[in-house]
Coordinates of C-alpha atoms in Angstrom, one line a residue:
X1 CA -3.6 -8.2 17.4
X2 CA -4.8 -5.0 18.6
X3 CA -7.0 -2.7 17.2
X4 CA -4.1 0.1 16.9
X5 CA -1.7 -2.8 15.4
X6 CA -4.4 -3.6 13.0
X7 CA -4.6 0.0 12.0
X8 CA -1.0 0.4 11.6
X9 CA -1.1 -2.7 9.3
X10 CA -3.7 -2.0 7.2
X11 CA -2.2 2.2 6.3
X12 CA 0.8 0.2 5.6
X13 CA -0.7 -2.1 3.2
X14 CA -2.6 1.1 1.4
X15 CA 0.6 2.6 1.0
X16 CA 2.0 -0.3 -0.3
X17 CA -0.4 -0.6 -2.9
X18 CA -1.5 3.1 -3.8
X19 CA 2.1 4.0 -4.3
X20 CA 2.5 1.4 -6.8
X21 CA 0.7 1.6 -10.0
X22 CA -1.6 -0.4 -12.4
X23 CA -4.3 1.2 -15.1
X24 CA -6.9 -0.9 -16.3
X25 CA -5.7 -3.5 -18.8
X26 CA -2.1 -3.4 -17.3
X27 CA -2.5 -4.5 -13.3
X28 CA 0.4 -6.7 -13.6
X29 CA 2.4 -5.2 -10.9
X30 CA -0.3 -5.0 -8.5
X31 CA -1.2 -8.4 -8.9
X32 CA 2.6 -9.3 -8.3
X33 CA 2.1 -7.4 -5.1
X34 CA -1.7 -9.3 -4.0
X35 CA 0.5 -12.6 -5.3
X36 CA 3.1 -11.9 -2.7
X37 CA 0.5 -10.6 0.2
X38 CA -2.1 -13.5 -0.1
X39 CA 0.4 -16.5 -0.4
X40 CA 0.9 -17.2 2.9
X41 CA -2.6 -17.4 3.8
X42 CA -4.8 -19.4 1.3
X43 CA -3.8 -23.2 -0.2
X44 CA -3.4 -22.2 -3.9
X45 CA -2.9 -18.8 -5.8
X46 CA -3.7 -19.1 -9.6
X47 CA -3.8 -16.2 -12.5
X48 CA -6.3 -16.8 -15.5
X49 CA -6.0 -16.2 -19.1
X50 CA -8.4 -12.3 -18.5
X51 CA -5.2 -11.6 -16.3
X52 CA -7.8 -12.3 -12.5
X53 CA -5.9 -13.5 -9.3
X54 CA -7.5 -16.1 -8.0
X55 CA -6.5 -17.3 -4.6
X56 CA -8.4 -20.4 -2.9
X57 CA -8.5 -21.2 0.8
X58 CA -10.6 -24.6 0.6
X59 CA -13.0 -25.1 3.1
X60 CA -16.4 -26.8 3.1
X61 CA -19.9 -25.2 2.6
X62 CA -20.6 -22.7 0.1
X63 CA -18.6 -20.8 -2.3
X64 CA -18.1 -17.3 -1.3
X65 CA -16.1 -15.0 -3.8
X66 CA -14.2 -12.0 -2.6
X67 CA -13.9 -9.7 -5.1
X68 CA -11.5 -6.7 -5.3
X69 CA -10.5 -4.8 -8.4
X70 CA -6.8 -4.3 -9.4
X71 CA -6.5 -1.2 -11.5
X72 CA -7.0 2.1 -11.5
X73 CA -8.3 4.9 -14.2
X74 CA -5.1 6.1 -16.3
X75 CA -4.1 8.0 -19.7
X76 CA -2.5 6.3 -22.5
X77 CA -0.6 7.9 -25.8
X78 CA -2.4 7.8 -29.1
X79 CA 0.3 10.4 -30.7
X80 CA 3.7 11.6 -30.6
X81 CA 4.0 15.1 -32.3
X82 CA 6.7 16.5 -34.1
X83 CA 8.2 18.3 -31.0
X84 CA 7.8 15.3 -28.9
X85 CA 4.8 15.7 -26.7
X86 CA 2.2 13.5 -25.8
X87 CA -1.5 13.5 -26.7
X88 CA -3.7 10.8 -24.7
X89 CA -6.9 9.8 -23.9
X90 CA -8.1 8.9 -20.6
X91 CA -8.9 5.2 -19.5
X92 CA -11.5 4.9 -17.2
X93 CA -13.9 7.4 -15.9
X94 CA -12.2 10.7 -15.7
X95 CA -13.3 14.8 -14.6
X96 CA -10.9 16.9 -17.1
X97 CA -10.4 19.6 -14.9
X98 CA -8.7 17.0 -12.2
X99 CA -5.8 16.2 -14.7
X100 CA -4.4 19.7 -15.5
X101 CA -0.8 20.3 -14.5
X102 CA -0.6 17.1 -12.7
X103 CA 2.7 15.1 -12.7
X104 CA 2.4 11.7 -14.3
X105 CA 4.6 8.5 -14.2
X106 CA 4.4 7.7 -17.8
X107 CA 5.8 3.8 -18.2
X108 CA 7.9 3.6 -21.4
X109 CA 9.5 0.3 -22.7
X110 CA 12.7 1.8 -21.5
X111 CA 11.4 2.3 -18.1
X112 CA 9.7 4.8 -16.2
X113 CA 9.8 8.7 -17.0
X114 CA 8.5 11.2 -14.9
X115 CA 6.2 13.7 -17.3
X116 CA 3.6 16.5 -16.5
X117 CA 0.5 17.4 -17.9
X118 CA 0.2 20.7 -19.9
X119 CA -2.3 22.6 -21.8
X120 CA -2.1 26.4 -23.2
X121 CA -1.6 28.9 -20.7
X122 CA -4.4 31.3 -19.3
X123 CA -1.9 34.3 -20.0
X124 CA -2.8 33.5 -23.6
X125 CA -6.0 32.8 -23.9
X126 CA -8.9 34.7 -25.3
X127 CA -11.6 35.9 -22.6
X128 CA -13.9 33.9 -23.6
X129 CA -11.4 30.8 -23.3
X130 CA -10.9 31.6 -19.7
X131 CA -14.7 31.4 -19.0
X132 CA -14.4 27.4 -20.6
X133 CA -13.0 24.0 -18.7
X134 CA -9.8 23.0 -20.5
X135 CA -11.1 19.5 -22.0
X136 CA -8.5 16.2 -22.0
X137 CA -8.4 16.9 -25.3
X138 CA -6.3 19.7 -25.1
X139 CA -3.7 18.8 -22.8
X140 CA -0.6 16.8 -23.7
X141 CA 2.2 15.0 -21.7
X142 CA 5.3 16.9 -21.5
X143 CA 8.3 14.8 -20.4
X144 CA 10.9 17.0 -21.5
X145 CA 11.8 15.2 -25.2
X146 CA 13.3 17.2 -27.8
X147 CA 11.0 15.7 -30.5
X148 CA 9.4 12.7 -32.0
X149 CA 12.3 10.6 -32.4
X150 CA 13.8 12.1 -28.7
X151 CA 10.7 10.2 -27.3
X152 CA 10.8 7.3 -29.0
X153 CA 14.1 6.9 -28.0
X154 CA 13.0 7.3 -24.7
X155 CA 10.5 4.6 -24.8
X156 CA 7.9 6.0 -25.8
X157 CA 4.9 4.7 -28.1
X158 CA 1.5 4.7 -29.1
X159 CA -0.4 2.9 -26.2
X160 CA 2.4 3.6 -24.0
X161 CA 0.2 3.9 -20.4
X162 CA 0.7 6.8 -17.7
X163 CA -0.6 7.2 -14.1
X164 CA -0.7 9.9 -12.1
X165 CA 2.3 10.7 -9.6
X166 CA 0.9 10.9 -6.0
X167 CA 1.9 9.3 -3.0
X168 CA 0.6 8.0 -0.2
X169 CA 0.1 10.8 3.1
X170 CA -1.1 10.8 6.1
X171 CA -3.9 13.4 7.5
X172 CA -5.6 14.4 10.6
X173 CA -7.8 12.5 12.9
X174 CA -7.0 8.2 10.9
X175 CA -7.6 9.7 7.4
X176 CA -5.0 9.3 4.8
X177 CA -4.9 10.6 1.2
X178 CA -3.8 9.0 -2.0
X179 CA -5.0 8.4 -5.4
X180 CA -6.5 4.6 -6.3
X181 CA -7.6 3.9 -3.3
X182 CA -10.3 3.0 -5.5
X183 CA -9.8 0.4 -5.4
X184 CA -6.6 -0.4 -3.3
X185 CA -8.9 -0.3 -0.3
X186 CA -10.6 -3.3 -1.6
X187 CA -7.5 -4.8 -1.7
X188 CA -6.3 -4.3 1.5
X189 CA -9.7 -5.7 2.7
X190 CA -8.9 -8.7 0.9
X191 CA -5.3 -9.1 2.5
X192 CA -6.6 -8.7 5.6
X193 CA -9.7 -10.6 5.8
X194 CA -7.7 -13.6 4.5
X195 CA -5.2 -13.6 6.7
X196 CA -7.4 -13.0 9.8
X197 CA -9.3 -15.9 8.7
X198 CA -6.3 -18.3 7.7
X199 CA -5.7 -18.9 11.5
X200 CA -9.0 -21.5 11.7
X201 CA -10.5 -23.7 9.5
X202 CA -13.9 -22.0 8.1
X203 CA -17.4 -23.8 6.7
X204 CA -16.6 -22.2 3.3
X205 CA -14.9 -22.6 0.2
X206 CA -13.4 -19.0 -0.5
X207 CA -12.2 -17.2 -3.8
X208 CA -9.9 -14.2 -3.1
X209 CA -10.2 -12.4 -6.3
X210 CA -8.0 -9.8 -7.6
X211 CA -10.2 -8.5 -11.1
X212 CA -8.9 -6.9 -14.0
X213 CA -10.4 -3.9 -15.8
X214 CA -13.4 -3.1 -13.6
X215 CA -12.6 0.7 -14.2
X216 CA -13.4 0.0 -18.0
X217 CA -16.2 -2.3 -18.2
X218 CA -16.7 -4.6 -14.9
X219 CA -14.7 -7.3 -17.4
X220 CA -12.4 -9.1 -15.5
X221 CA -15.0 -9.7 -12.5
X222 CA -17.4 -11.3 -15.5
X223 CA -15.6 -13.8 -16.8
X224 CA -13.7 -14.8 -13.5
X225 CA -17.6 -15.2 -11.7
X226 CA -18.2 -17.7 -14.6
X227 CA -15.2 -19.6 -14.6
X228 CA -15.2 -20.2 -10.2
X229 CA -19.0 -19.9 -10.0
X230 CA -19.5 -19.6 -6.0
X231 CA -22.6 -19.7 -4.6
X232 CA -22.2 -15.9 -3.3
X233 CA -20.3 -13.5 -3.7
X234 CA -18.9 -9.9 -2.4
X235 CA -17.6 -6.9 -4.0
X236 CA -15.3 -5.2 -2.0
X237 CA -15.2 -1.1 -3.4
X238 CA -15.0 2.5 -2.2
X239 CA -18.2 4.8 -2.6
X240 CA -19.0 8.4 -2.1
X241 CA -19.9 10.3 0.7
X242 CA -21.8 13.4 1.4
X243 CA -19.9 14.8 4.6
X244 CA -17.8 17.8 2.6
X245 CA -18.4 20.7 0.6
X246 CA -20.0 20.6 -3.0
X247 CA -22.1 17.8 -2.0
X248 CA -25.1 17.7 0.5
X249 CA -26.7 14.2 2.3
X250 CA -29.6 14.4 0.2
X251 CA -27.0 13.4 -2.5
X252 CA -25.5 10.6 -0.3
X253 CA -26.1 10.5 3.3
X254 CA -23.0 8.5 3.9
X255 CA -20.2 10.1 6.1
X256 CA -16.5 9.1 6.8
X257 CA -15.7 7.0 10.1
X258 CA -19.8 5.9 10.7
X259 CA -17.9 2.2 9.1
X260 CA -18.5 0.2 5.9
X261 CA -21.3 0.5 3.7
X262 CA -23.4 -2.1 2.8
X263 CA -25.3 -1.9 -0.4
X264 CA -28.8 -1.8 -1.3
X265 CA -28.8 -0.8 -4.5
X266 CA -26.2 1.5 -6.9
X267 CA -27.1 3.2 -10.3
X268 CA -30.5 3.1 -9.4
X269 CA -31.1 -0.3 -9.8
X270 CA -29.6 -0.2 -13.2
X271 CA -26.6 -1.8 -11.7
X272 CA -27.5 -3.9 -8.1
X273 CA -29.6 -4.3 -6.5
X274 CA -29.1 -6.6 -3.7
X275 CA -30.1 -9.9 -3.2
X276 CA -32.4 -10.2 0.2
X277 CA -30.6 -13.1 1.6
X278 CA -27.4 -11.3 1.1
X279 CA -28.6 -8.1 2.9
X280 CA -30.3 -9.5 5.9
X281 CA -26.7 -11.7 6.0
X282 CA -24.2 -9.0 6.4
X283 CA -27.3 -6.3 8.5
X284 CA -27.8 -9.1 11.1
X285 CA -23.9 -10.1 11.3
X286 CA -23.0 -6.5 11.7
X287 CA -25.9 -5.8 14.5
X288 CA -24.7 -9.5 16.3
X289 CA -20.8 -8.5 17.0
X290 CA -21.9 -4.7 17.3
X291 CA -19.9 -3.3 14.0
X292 CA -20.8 0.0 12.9
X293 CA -22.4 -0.1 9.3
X294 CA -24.2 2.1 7.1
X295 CA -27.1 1.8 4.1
X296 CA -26.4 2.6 1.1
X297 CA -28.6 3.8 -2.1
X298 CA -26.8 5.4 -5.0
X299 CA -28.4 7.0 -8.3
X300 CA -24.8 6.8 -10.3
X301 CA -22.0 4.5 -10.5
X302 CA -21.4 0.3 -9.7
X303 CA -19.3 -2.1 -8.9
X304 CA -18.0 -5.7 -9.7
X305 CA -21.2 -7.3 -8.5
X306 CA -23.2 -5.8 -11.7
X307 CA -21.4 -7.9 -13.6
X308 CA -21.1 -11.0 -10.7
X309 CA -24.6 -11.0 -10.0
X310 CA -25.9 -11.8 -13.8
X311 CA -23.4 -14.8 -14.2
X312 CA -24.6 -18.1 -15.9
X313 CA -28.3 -18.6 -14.0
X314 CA -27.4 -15.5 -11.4
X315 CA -25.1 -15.7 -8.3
X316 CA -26.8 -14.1 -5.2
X317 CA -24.3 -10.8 -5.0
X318 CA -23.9 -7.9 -2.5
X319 CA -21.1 -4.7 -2.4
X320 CA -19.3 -3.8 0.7
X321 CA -17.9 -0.3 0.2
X322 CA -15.7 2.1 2.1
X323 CA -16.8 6.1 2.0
X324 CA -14.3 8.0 0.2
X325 CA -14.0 11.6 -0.4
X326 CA -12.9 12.6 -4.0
X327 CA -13.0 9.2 -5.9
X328 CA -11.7 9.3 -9.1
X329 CA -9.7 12.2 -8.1
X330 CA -5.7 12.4 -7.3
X331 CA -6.2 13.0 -3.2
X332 CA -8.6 10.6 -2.7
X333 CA -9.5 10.4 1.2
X334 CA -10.7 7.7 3.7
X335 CA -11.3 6.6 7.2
X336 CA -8.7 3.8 8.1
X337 CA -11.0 2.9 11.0
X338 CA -13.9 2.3 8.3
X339 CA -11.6 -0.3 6.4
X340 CA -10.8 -2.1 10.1
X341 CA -14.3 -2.4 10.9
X342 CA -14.9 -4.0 7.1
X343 CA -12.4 -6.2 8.2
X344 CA -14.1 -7.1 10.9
X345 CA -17.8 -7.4 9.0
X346 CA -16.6 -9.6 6.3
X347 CA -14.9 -12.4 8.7
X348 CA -17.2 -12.8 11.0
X349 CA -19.7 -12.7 7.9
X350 CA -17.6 -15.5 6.0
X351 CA -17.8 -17.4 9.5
X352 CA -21.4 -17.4 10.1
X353 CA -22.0 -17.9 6.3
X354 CA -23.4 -21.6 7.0
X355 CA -26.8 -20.1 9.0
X356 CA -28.0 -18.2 5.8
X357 CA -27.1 -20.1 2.8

């Protein structure tokens, strides 16, 4: 397939899966989805009782497990009042300020509803108000309900979830926009890597993991690392970048389109640092078949492979991230050339895997 096919693929594949939606704790339909997309390329597909996907293509050498997480930050209800809008707190790492007047998909028993995010208007407010960030505590879900009872009838409960309601768009120059790409990317990687390498036999036993709840906690990645226990493993994440306004490269020297980025250490140190062997692994495979890569050494914020790396007696762990403007955000923005050239890392990494471990 050609480089331009391979491109066309893989924005097809993120707008598969960022147009769809799955907060932490309820990834259901997105594993559905990675269900559907990884079938046809590994020799079994299996879920596990934390809710993981775990998909097997059985080969012999080491273990290696992919890991990609399912679901994205999200609000749910914790009360209904009298006039039928909806208070909420966030799940998962949010800024306020990025939630007010957004539209949200808020997913009832009853269905889907469409809702937006209010909060008191500036015309209103004191002076002094103005001057202040409107907190998450102060906004609400409106989705139009007459009252209590209008929104119940609607479908609406206490820990009924809501996403936000953004779409997939193209931009300028391979860069597309969308919310979760954190961590749809990783996802898309996963697809793609596995089907690339289903067309040989490999000298490794693979895991294609879809985790659970890595947005709250790093949990599902835990407890699926202890029940496969591979030899090594790879998270597969986005990370920020320092190539736009509001940020300089003394924060992060990473840019857009320079390719993936491979770890060194995240949360400075508090979260991984990465093993040597692993390091040297994916640097020298990159250098070898000429695939652009970059270093990275973050201060905040980590990945599945905290949690990976400290299974049972420890499982030699690295990240492989994708730069990504505005994480956490609803216009999230990457590089689709970045994601093709992670592709590209992790397969030729997964096929060399027998001269380093």
């Amino acid at each position: 397939m050609e480089e331009s096919e391979n491109l066309t693929e893989i924005k097809s594949l993120l707008e598969k899966f960022t147009n769809a939606h799955g907060i932490s704790g309820f990834e259901h339909d997105i594993r559905e989805l990675l269900k559907k997309e990884l079938e046809p390329y590994v020799d079994t597909v299996r879920r596990d009782c934390m809710g993981n996907l775990i998909a097997v293509k059985e080969g012999e050498g080491p273990s290696i497990m992919l890991a990609a997480h399912m679901d994205e930050i999200g609000l749910m209800v914790r009360y209904i009042d009298d006039n039928g809008f909806l208070r909420f707190v966030g799940i998962g790492g949010w800024f306020d300020q990025t939630l007010l007047n957004q539209r949200v998909v808020v997913h009832g028993k009853n269905g889907s509803i469409p809702g937006v995010i209010g909060s008191k208007p500036p015309h209103v407010m004191k002076d002094e108000d103005r001057k202040k960030p409107v907190k998450l505590d102060d906004m609400f879900i409106d989705i139009g309900a007459k009252d209590r009872e209008d929104a119940e009838n609607l479908g609406i409960e206490i820990g009924t979830t809501a996403s936000l309601d953004r779409e997939f768009v193209s931009l300028a120059n391979g860069k597309v926009t969308s919310k979760a790409f954190d961590d749809r990317a990783g996802l898309v990687i996963l697809i793609e890597v596995m089907k690339r390498l289903s067309k040989h036999k490999i000298k490794a036993n693979l895991f294609a993991v879809g985790t659970v709840q890595e947005e709250v906690g790093l949990k599902g990645a835990k407890t699926c690392a202890f029940g496969v226990c591979p030899n090594i493993a790879l998270a597969l994440d986005t990370t920020i970048p320092g190539d736009h306004p509001g940020i300089t490269k003394i924060d992060s020297s990473l840019e857009l389109g320079k390719g993936p980025v491979i770890t060194v250490a995240d949360a400075s140190g508090r979260g991984l640092l990465v093993h040597p062997q692993i390091l040297k692994w994916l640097k020298e495979t990159a250098a070898e078949n000429k695939i652009p890569y970059q270093l990275g050494v973050g201060s905040g914020g980590t990945t599945d492979a905290t949690s990976i790396h400290l299974t049972k007696e420890g499982i030699p762990t690295g990240t492989v991230s994708i730069a990504t403007r505005y994480i956490h955000s609803p216009v999230e923005v990457l590089d689709t050339a970045d994601i093709e050239a992670c592709v590209s890392l992790i397969v030729k990494a997964v096929e060399n895997v027998g001269r380093y471990f």
